[in-house]
Short mmCIF file of C-alpha atoms in Angstrom, two decimals:
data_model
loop_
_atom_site.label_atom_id
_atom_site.label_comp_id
_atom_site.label_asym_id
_atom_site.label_seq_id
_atom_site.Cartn_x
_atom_site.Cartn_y
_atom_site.Cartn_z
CA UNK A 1 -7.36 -0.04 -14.74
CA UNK A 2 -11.32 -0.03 -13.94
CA UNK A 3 -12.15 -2.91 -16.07
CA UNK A 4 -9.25 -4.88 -14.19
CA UNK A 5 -10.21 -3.70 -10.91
CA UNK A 6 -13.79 -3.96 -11.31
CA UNK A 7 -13.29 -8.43 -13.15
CA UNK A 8 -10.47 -8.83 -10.41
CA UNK A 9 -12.70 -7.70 -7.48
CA UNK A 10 -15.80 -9.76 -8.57
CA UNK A 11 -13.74 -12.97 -8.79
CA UNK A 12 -13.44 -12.38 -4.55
CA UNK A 13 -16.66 -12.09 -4.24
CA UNK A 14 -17.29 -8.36 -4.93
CA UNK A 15 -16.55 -4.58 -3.44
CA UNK A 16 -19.81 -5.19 -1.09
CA UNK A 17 -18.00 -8.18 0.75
CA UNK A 18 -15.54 -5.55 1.95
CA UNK A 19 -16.73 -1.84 2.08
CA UNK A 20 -20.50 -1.47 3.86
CA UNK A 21 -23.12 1.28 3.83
CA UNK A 22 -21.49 3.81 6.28
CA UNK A 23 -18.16 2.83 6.05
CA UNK A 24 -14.46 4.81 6.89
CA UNK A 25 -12.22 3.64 4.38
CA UNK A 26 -8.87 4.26 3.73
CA UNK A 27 -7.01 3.77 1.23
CA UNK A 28 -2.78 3.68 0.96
CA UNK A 29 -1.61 4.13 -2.58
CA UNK A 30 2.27 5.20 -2.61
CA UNK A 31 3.02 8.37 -3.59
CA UNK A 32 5.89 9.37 -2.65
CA UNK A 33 7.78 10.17 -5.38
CA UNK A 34 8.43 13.14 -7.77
CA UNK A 35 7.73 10.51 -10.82
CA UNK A 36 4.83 11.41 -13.36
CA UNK A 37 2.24 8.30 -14.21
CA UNK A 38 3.26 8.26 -17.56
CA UNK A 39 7.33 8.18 -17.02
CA UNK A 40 8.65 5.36 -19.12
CA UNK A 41 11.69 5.02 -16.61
CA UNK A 42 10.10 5.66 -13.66
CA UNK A 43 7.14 3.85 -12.77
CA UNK A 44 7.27 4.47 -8.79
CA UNK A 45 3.80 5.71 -7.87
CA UNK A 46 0.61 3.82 -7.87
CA UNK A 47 -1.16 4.53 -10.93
CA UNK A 48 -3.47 7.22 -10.33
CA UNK A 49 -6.54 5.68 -12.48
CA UNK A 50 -6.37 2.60 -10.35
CA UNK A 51 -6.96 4.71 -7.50
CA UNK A 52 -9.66 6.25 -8.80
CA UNK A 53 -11.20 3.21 -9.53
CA UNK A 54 -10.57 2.04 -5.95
CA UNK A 55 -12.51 4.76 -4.48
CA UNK A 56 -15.15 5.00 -7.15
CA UNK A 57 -15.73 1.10 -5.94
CA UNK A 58 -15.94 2.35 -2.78
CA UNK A 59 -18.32 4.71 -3.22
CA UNK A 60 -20.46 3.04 -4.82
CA UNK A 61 -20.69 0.24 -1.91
CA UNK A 62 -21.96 2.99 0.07
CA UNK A 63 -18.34 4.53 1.88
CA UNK A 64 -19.43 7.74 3.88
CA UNK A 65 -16.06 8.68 3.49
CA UNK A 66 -12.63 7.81 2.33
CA UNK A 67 -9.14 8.94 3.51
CA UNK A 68 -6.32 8.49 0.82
CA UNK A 69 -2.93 8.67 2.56
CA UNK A 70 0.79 8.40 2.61
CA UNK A 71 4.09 9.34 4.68
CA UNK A 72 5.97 10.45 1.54
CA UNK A 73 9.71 10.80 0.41
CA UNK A 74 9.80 14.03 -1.71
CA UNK A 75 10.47 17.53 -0.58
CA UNK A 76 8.40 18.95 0.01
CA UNK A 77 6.14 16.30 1.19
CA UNK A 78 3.15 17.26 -1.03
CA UNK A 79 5.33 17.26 -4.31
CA UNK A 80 4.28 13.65 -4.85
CA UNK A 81 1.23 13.90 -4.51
CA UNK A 82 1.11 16.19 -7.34
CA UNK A 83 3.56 14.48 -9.14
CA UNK A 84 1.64 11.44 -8.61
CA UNK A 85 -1.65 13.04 -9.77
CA UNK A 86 -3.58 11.47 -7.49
CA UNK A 87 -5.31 14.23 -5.73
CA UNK A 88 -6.46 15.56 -9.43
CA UNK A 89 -7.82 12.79 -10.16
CA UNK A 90 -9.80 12.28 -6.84
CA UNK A 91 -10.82 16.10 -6.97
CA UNK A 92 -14.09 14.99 -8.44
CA UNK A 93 -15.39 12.95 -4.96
CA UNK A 94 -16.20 15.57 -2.60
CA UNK A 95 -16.01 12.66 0.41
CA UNK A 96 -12.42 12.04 -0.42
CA UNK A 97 -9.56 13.57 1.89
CA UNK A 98 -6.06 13.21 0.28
CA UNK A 99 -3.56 13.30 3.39
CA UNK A 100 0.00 13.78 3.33
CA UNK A 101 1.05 12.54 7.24
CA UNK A 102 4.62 14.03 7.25
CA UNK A 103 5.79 16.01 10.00
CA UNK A 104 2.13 15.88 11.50
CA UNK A 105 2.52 13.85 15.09
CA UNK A 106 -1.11 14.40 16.09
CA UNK A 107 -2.12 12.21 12.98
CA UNK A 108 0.00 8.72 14.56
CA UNK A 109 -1.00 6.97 17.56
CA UNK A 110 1.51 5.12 19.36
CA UNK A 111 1.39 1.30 19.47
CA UNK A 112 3.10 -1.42 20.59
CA UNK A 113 3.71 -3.27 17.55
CA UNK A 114 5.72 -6.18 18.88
CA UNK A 115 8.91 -7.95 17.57
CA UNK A 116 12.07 -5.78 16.73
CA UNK A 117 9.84 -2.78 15.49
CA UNK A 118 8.46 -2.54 19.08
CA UNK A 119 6.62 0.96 19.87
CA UNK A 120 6.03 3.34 16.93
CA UNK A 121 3.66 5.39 15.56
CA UNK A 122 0.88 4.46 13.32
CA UNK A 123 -1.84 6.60 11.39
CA UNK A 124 -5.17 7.07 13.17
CA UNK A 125 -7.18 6.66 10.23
CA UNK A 126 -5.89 3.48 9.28
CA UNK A 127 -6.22 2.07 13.43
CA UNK A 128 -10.15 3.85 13.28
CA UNK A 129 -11.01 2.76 9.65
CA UNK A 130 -13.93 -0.27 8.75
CA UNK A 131 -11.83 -0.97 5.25
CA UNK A 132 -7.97 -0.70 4.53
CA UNK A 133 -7.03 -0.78 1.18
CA UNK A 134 -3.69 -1.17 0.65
CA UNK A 135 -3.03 -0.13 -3.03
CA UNK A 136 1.21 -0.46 -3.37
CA UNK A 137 3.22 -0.02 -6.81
CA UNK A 138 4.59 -3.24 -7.75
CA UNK A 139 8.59 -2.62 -7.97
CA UNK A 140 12.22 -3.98 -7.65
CA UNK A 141 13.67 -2.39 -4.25
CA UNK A 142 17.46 -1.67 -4.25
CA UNK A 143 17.78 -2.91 -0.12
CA UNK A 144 14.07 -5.26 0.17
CA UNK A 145 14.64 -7.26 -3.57
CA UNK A 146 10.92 -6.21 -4.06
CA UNK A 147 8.40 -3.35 -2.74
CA UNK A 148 5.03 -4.63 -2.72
CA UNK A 149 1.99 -4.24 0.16
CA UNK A 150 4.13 -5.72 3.04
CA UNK A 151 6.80 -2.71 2.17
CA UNK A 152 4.13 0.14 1.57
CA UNK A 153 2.98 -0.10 4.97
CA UNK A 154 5.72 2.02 5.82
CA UNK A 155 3.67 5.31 4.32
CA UNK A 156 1.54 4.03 7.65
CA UNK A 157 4.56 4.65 10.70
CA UNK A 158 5.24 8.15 11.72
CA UNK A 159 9.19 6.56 12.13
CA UNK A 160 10.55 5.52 7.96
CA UNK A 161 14.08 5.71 9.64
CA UNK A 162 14.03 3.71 12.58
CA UNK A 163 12.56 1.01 10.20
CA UNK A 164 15.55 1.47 7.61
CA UNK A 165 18.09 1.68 11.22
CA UNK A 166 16.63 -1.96 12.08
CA UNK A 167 17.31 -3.26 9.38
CA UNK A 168 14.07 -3.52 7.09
CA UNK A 169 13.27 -6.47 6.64
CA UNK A 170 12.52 -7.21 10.32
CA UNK A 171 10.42 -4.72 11.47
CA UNK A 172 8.40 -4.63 7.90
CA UNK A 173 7.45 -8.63 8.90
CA UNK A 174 6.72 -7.18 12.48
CA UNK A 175 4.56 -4.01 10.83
CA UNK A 176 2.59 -6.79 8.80
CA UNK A 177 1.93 -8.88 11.88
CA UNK A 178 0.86 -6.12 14.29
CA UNK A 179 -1.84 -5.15 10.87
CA UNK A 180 -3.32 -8.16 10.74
CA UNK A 181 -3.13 -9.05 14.44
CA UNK A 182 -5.47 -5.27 14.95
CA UNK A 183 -7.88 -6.72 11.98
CA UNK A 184 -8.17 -9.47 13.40
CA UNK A 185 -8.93 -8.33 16.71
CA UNK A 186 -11.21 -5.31 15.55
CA UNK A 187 -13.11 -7.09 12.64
CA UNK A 188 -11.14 -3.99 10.29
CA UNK A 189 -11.53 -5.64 6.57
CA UNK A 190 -8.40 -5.48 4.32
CA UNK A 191 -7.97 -5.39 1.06
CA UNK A 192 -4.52 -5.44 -1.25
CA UNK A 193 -4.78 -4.48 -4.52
CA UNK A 194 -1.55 -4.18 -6.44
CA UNK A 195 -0.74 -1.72 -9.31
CA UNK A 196 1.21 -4.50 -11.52
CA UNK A 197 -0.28 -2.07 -14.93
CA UNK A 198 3.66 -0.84 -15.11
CA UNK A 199 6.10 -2.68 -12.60
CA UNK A 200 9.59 -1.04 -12.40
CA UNK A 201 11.64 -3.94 -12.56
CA UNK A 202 15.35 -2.74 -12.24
CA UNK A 203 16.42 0.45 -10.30
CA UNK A 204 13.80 0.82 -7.82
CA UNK A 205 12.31 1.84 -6.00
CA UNK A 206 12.24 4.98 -7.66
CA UNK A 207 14.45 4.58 -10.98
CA UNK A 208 15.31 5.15 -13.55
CA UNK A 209 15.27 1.60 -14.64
CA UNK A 210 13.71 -1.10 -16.96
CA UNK A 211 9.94 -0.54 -17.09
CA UNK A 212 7.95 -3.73 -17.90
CA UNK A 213 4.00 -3.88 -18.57
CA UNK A 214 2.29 -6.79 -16.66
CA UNK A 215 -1.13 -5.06 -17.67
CA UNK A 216 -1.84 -6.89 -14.64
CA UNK A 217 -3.87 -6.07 -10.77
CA UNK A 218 -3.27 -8.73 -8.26
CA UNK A 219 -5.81 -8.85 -5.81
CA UNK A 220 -6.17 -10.91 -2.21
CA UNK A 221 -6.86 -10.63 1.28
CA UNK A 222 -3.25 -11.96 2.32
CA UNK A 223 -0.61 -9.72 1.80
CA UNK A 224 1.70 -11.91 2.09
CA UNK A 225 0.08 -14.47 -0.70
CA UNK A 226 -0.52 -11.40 -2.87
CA UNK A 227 3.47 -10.49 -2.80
CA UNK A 228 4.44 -13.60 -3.29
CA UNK A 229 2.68 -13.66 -6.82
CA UNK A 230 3.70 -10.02 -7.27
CA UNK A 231 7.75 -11.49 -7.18
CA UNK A 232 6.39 -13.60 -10.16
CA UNK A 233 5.11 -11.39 -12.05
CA UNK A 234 8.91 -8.72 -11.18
CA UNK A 235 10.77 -12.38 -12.35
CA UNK A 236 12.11 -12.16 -8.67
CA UNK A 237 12.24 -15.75 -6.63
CA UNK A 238 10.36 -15.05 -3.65
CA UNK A 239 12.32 -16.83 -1.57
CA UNK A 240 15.18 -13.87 -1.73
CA UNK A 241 12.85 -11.60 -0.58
CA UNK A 242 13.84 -11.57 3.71
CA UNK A 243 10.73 -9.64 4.74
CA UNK A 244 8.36 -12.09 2.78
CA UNK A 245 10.48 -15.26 3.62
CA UNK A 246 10.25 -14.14 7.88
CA UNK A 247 6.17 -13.22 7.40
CA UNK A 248 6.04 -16.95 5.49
CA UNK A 249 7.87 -18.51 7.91
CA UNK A 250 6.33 -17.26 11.00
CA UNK A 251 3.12 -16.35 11.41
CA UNK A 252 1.75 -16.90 7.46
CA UNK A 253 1.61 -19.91 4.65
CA UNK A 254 2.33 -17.53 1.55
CA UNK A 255 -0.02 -19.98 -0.65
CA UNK A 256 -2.71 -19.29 0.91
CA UNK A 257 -5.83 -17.11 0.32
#
């Protein structure tokens, strides 16, 4: 995953057009699963070598300190982290916090994210941070078609339900809006870079179900661009995909950077 990280992120231009000397990053992989990195059925977590890369890149660009995060599905909430193996594999970058936000109100702010969504709570770090790095598994989803960075931003809400009570697809479109409306506002960089190594391509979003190998990181600036290309790469028109067709429609042109 390095190597593909490391050609991928030159071809925009390089880590240093994103992450500055000084910088608060954080970072949303999704972990929040009890699935192992090397399940042949499974393939529900971000790979946890392409997270290490991310950060490593990071670092090096001169990060003062990262936060890796996610609002998880397994209980306990921790078990997917460890299941994940993530947080072993980050245990060697003393700047690095791994954060589990369930069940932890004082770590969401509330905001007014507009649209159906409305007021809900969103993580702190990712509202204070210079970089966000959103690092989603790329996967079939039994209700959204497809899970890609649009549909991780859920790990960022204090609220999963209220998002699955209004229907998905909706307040996911709304989520991405209110994102890119605060980056664009605060001058916050973002970054997507998709885990397409393994994609789970049937049964998601946590399986079992066919596992193929894209060998494959999609990078971009865009999330809606870069999960229009991830629905390629799944064989999934992207045009079926509500959340993606509303965020196209509305407020995005899906072809472009």
């Amino acid at each position: 995953p390095e190597y593909l990280l490391r050609a991928s992120i030159r071809e925009l231009g390089g880590i240093e057009r994103y992450v500055k000397e000084g910088d608060l990053v954080v970072v949303k992989p999704n972990f929040s699963f009890d699935c192992m990195p090397n399940s042949d059925v499974n393939a529900a977590n971000t790979d946890p070598d392409l997270v290490k890369a991310v950060v490593a890149l990071c670092l090096e660009a001169g990060a003062a300190e990262i936060k890796v995060i996610d609002n998880t599905l397994t209980n306990p909430p921790e078990l997917g982290l460890r299941s994940s193996q993530i947080k072993g594999k980050l245990a060697q970058f003393g700047s690095v916090e791994c954060k589990v936000l369930n069940d932890k109100p004082q770590e969401f702010e509330r905001v007014n994210a507009g649209g159906l969504l409305g007021e809900i709570g969103v993580s702190k770090d990712v509202l204070q941070a210079d970089v966000f790095v959103n690092v989603p598994k790329l996967k079939n989803h039994a209700e959204t078609v497809a899970t890609i960075s649009m549909k991780n931003l859920m790990g960022i809400v204090n609220d999963r339900q209220r998002i699955h009570d209004q229907g998905l697809h909706r307040p996911i479109a709304d989520l991405t809006r209110f994102l890119l409306s605060m980056q664009a506002a605060s001058g916050q960089r973002n970054l997507v870079v998709v885990d397409a190594i393994k994609a789970l391509q049937s049964g998601g979003p946590d399986g079992p179900g066919k596992v193929i190998r894209p060998n494959s990181i999609l990078v971009g600036e865009n999330p809606v661009s870069v999960d229009a290309s991830g629905c390629d790469l799944l064989g999934i028109d992207r045009t079926t995909v509500p959340h993606l067709e509303i965020a196209s429609r509305e407020y995005m042109l899906a072809g472009s950077e």
